[in-house]
Tab-separated table of C-alpha atoms in Angstrom:
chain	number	residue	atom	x	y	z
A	1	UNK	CA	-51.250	26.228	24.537
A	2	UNK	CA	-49.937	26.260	21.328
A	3	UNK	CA	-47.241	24.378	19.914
A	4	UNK	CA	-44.298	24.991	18.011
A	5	UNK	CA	-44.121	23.266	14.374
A	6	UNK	CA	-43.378	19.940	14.356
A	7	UNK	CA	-39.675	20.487	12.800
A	8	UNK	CA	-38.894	22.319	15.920
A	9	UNK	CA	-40.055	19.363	18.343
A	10	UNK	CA	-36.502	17.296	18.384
A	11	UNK	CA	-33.603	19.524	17.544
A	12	UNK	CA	-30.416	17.249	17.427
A	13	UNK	CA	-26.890	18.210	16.328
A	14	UNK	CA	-25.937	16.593	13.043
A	15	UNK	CA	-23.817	13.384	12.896
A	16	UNK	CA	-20.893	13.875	11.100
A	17	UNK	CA	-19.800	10.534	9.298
A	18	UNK	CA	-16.405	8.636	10.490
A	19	UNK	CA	-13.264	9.429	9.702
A	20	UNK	CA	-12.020	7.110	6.280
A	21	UNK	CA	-8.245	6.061	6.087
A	22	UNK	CA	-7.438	4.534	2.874
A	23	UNK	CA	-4.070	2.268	3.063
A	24	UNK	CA	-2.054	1.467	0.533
A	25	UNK	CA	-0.991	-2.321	1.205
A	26	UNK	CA	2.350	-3.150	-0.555
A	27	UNK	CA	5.826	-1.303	1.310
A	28	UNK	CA	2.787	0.359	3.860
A	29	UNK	CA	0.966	-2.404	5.175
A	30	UNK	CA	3.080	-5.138	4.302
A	31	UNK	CA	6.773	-5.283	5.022
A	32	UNK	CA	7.950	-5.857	1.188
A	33	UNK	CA	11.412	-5.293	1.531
A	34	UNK	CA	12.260	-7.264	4.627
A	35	UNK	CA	10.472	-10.643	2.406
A	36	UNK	CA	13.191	-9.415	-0.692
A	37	UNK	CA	15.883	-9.328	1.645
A	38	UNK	CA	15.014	-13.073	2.396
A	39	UNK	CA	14.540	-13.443	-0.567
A	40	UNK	CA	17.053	-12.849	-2.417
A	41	UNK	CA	19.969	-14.019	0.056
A	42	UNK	CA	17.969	-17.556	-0.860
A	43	UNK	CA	18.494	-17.084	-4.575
A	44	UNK	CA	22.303	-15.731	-3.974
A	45	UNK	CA	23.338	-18.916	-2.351
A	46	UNK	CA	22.279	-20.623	-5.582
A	47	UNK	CA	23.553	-18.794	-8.336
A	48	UNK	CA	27.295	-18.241	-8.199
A	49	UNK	CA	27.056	-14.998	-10.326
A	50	UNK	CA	25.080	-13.251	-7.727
A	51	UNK	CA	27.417	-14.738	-4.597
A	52	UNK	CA	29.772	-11.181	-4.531
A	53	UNK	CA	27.091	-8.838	-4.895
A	54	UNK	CA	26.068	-6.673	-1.659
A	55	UNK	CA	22.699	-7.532	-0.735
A	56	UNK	CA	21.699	-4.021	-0.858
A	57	UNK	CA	22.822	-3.829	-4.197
A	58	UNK	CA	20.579	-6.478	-5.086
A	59	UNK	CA	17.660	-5.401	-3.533
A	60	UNK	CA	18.190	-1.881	-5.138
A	61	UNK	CA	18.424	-3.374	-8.337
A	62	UNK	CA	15.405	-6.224	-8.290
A	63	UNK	CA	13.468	-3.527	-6.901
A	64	UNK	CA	13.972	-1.315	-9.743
A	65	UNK	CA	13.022	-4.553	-12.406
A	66	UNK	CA	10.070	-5.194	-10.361
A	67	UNK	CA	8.700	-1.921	-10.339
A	68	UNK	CA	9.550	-1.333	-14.277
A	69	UNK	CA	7.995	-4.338	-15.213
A	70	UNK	CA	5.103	-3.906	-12.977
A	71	UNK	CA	4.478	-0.217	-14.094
A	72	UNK	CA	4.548	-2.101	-17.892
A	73	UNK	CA	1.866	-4.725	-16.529
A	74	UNK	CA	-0.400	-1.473	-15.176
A	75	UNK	CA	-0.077	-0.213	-18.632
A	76	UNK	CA	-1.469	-3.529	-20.582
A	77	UNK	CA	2.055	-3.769	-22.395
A	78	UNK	CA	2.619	-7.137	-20.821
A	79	UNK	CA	1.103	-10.052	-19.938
A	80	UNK	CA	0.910	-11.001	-16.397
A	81	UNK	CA	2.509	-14.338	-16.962
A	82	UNK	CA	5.350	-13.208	-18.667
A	83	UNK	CA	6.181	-10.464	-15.920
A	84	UNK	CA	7.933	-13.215	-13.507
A	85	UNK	CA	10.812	-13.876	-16.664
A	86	UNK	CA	11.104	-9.805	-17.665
A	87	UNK	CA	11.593	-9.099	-14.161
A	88	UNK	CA	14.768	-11.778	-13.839
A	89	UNK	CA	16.063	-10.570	-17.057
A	90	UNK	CA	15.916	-7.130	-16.449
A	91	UNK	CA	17.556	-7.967	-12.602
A	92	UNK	CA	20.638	-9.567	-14.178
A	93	UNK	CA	20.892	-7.093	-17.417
A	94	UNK	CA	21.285	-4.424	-14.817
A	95	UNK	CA	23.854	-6.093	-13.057
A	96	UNK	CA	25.814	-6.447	-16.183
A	97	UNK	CA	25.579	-10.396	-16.194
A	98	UNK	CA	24.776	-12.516	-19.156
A	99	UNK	CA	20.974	-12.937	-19.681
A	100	UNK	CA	19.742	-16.066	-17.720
A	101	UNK	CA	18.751	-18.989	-19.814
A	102	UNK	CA	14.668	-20.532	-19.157
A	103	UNK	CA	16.129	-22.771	-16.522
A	104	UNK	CA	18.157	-20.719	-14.056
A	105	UNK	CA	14.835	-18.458	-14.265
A	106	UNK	CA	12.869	-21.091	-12.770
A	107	UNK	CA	15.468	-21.909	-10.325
A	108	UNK	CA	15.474	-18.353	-9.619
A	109	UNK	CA	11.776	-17.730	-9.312
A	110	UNK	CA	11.040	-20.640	-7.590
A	111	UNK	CA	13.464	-20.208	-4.785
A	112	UNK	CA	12.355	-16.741	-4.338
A	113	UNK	CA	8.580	-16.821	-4.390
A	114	UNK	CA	8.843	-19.698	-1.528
A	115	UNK	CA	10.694	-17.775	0.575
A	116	UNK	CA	9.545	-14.480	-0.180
A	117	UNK	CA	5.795	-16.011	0.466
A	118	UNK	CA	6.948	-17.839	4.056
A	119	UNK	CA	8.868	-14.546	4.789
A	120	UNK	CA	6.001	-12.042	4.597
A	121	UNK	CA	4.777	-10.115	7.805
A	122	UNK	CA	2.970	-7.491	8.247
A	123	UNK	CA	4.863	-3.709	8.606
A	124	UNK	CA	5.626	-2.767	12.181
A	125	UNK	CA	2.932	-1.405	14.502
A	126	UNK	CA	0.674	-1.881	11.519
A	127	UNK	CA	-2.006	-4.260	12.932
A	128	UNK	CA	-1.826	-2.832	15.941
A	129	UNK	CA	-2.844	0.541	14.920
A	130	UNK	CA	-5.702	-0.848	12.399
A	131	UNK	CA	-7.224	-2.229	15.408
A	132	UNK	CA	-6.959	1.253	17.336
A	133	UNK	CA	-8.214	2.617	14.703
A	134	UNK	CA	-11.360	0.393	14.608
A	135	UNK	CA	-11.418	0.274	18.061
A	136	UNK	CA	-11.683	4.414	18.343
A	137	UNK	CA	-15.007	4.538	15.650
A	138	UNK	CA	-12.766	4.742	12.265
A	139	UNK	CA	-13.127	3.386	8.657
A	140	UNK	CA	-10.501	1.611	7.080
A	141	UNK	CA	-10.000	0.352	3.694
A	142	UNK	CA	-7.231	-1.075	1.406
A	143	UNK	CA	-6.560	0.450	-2.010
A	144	UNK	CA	-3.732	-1.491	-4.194
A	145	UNK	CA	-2.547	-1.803	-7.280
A	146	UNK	CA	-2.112	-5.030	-8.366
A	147	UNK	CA	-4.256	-8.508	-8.950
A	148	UNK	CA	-7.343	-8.964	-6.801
A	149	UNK	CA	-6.959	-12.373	-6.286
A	150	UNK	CA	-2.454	-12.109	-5.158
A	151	UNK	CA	-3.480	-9.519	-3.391
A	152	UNK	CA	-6.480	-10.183	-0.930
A	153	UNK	CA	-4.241	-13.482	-0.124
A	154	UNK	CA	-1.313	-11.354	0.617
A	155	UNK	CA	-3.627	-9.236	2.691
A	156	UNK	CA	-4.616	-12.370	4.662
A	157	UNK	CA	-1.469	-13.734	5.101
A	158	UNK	CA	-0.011	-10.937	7.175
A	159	UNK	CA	-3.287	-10.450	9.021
A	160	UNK	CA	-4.402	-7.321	8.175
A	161	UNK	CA	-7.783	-8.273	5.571
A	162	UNK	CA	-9.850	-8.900	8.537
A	163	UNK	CA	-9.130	-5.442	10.622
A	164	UNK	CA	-10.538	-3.651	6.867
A	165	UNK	CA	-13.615	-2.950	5.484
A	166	UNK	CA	-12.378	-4.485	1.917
A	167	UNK	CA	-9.510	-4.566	-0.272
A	168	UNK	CA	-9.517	-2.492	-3.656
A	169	UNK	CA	-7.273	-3.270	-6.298
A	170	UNK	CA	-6.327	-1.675	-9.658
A	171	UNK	CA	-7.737	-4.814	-11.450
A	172	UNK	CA	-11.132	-4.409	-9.197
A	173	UNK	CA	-11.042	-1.069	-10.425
A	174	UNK	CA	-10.079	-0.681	-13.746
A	175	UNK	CA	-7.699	2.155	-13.174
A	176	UNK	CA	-4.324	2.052	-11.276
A	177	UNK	CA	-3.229	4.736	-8.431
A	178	UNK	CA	-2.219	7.168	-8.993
A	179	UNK	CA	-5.504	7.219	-11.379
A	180	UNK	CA	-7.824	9.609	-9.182
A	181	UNK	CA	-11.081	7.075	-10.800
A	182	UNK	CA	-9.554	3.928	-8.547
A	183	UNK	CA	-9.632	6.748	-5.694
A	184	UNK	CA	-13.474	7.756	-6.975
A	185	UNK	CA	-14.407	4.266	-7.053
A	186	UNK	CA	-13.266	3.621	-3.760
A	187	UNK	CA	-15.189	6.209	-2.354
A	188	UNK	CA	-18.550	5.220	-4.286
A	189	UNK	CA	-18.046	1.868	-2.833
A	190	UNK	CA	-17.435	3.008	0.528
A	191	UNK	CA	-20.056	5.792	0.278
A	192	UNK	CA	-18.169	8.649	1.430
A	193	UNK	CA	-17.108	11.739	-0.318
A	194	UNK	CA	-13.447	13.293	0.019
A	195	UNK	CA	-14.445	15.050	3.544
A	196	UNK	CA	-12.762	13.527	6.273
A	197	UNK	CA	-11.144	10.940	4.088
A	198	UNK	CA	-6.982	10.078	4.620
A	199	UNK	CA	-4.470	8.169	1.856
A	200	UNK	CA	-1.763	6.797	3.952
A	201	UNK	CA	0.943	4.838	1.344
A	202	UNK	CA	4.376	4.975	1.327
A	203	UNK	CA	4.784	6.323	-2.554
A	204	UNK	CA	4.811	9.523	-3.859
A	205	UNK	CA	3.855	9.371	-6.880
A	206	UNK	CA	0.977	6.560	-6.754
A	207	UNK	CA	-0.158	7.500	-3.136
A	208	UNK	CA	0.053	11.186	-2.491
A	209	UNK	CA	-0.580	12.197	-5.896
A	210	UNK	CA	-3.119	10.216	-6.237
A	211	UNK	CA	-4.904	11.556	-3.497
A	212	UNK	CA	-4.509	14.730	-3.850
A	213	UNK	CA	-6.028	14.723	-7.036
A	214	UNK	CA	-9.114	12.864	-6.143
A	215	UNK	CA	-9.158	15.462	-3.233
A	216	UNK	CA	-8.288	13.148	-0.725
A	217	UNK	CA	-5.721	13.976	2.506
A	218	UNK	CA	-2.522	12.329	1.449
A	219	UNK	CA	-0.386	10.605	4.258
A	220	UNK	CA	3.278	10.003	3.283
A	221	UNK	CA	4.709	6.501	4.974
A	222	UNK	CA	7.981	7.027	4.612
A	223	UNK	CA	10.425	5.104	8.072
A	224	UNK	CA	13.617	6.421	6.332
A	225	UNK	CA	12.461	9.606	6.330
A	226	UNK	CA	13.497	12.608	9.461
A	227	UNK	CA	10.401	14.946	8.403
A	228	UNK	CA	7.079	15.463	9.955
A	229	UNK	CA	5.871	17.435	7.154
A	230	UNK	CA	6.961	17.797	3.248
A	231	UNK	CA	5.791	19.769	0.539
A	232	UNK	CA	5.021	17.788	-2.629
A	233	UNK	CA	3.176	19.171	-6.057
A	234	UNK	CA	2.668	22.255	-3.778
A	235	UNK	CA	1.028	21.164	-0.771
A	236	UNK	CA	2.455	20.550	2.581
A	237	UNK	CA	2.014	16.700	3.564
A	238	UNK	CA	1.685	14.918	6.409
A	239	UNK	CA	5.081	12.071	6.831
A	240	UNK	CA	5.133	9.539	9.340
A	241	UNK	CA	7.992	6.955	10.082
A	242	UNK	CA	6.173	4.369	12.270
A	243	UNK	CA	2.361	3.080	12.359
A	244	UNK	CA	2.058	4.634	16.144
A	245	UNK	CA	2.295	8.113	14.497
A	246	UNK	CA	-0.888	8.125	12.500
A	247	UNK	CA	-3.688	8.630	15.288
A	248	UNK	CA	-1.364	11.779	16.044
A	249	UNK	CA	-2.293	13.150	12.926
A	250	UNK	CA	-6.228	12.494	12.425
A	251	UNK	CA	-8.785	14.260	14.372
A	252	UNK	CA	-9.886	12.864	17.142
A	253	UNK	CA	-13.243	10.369	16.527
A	254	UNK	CA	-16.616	11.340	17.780
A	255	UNK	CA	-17.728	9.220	19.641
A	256	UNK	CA	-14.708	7.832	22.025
A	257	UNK	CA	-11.027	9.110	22.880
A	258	UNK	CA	-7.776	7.657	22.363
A	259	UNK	CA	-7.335	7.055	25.998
């Protein structure tokens, strides 16, 4: 009898490669703004100019100095020790309060790293769904802007590092998001191409556009938000307001079920 060519003997269906969600880790993963809010009510109760401000004022307003100074570190037009003084001089400029002199900085920054440090936690439903996620035959990943060093520790301290493949950072890198060559590098390290691959990150602009440009399928993270779907740069995206929405959105894995 004869038989058929050897290619023919064992037929199989291709295996398609697991799912790969990117996260982005700081205001995603980590719960930034409940560690300001700590924060800061610290430093208010020992600087008498801050005392009748609204917290929410305050928060709005050292947000916005911590993200213009960082966005100035990212660009190489600081140095990273001298972002901790910009960022308290910027705070208090915008409050319309005389500039701070060296000392009440270091009062300020020291009260507000300790707690801010013994305040962090991890977002909710965040480490539960990075284990369902690895539990259900998906890859997950960190990409962040910021230090390597600050950040893996951060990543540790609110227990996410270990339920990841690795942490990327901007410094790792070379390139900040929304850079699509920290997105490329990412997937060259991971060894997977932009099929199948997810960006879940709570900003716009460093997150979603960032993804989209390397190709990627942006998730929006975004709790304040009453939308499951938004258009941004022309393209419908994905939004989710809690951690136990995600699996909802990716395909189901290959090889088990969500049940």
């Amino acid at each position: 009898m004869e038989l058929p060519p050897s290619d023919d003997l064992f037929t199989a269906e291709p295996q398609l490669a697991p799912t790969m969600i990117f996260l982005d880790l700081d205001n995603t993963l980590f719960d930034h703004r409940q560690s300001l809010k700590y924060a800061l009510a610290a430093v208010q109760s020992i600087i008498p100019s801050l005392r009748e401000i609204t917290s929410d004022d305050l928060a709005e307003k050292y947000n916005e100095a911590l993200n213009h100074v960082y966005g100035r570190y990212l660009r190489n037009e600081i140095a990273d020790e001298d972002q901790n003084a910009e960022k308290v001089k910027l705070f208090f400029k915008s409050l319309d309060l005389e500039e701070p002199d060296s000392e009440c900085i270091a009062r300020f920054r020291s009260v507000y790293k300790r707690i801010y440090r013994t305040s962090r936690e991890a977002t909710p439903g965040s480490i539960q769904t990075l284990r369902r996620l690895r539990d259900n035959g998906y890859r997950t990943a960190i990409i962040t802007n910021g230090p390597t060093g600050s950040q893996i520790e951060k990543a540790k301290a609110i227990g996410v590092f270990d339920l990841v493949e690795c942490l990327i950072t901007s410094e790792e890198a070379g390139h900040p998001k929304p850079d699509v060559r920290i997105f490329q590098y990412a997937m060259q390290k991971l060894r997977v191409n932009t099929k199948n691959v997810y960006m879940v990150g709570d900003s716009v602009k460093a997150d979603v556009k960032g993804a989209l440009g390397a190709n990627i399928t942006p998730i929006l993270y975004s709790p304040s938000s009453n939308k499951s779907l938004e258009m941004f740069f022309g393209r419908e995206v994905s939004v989710i307001r809690h951690f136990d929405q995600l699996p909802m959105i990716l395909e189901p894995p290959l090889d088990s079920s969500w049940e």
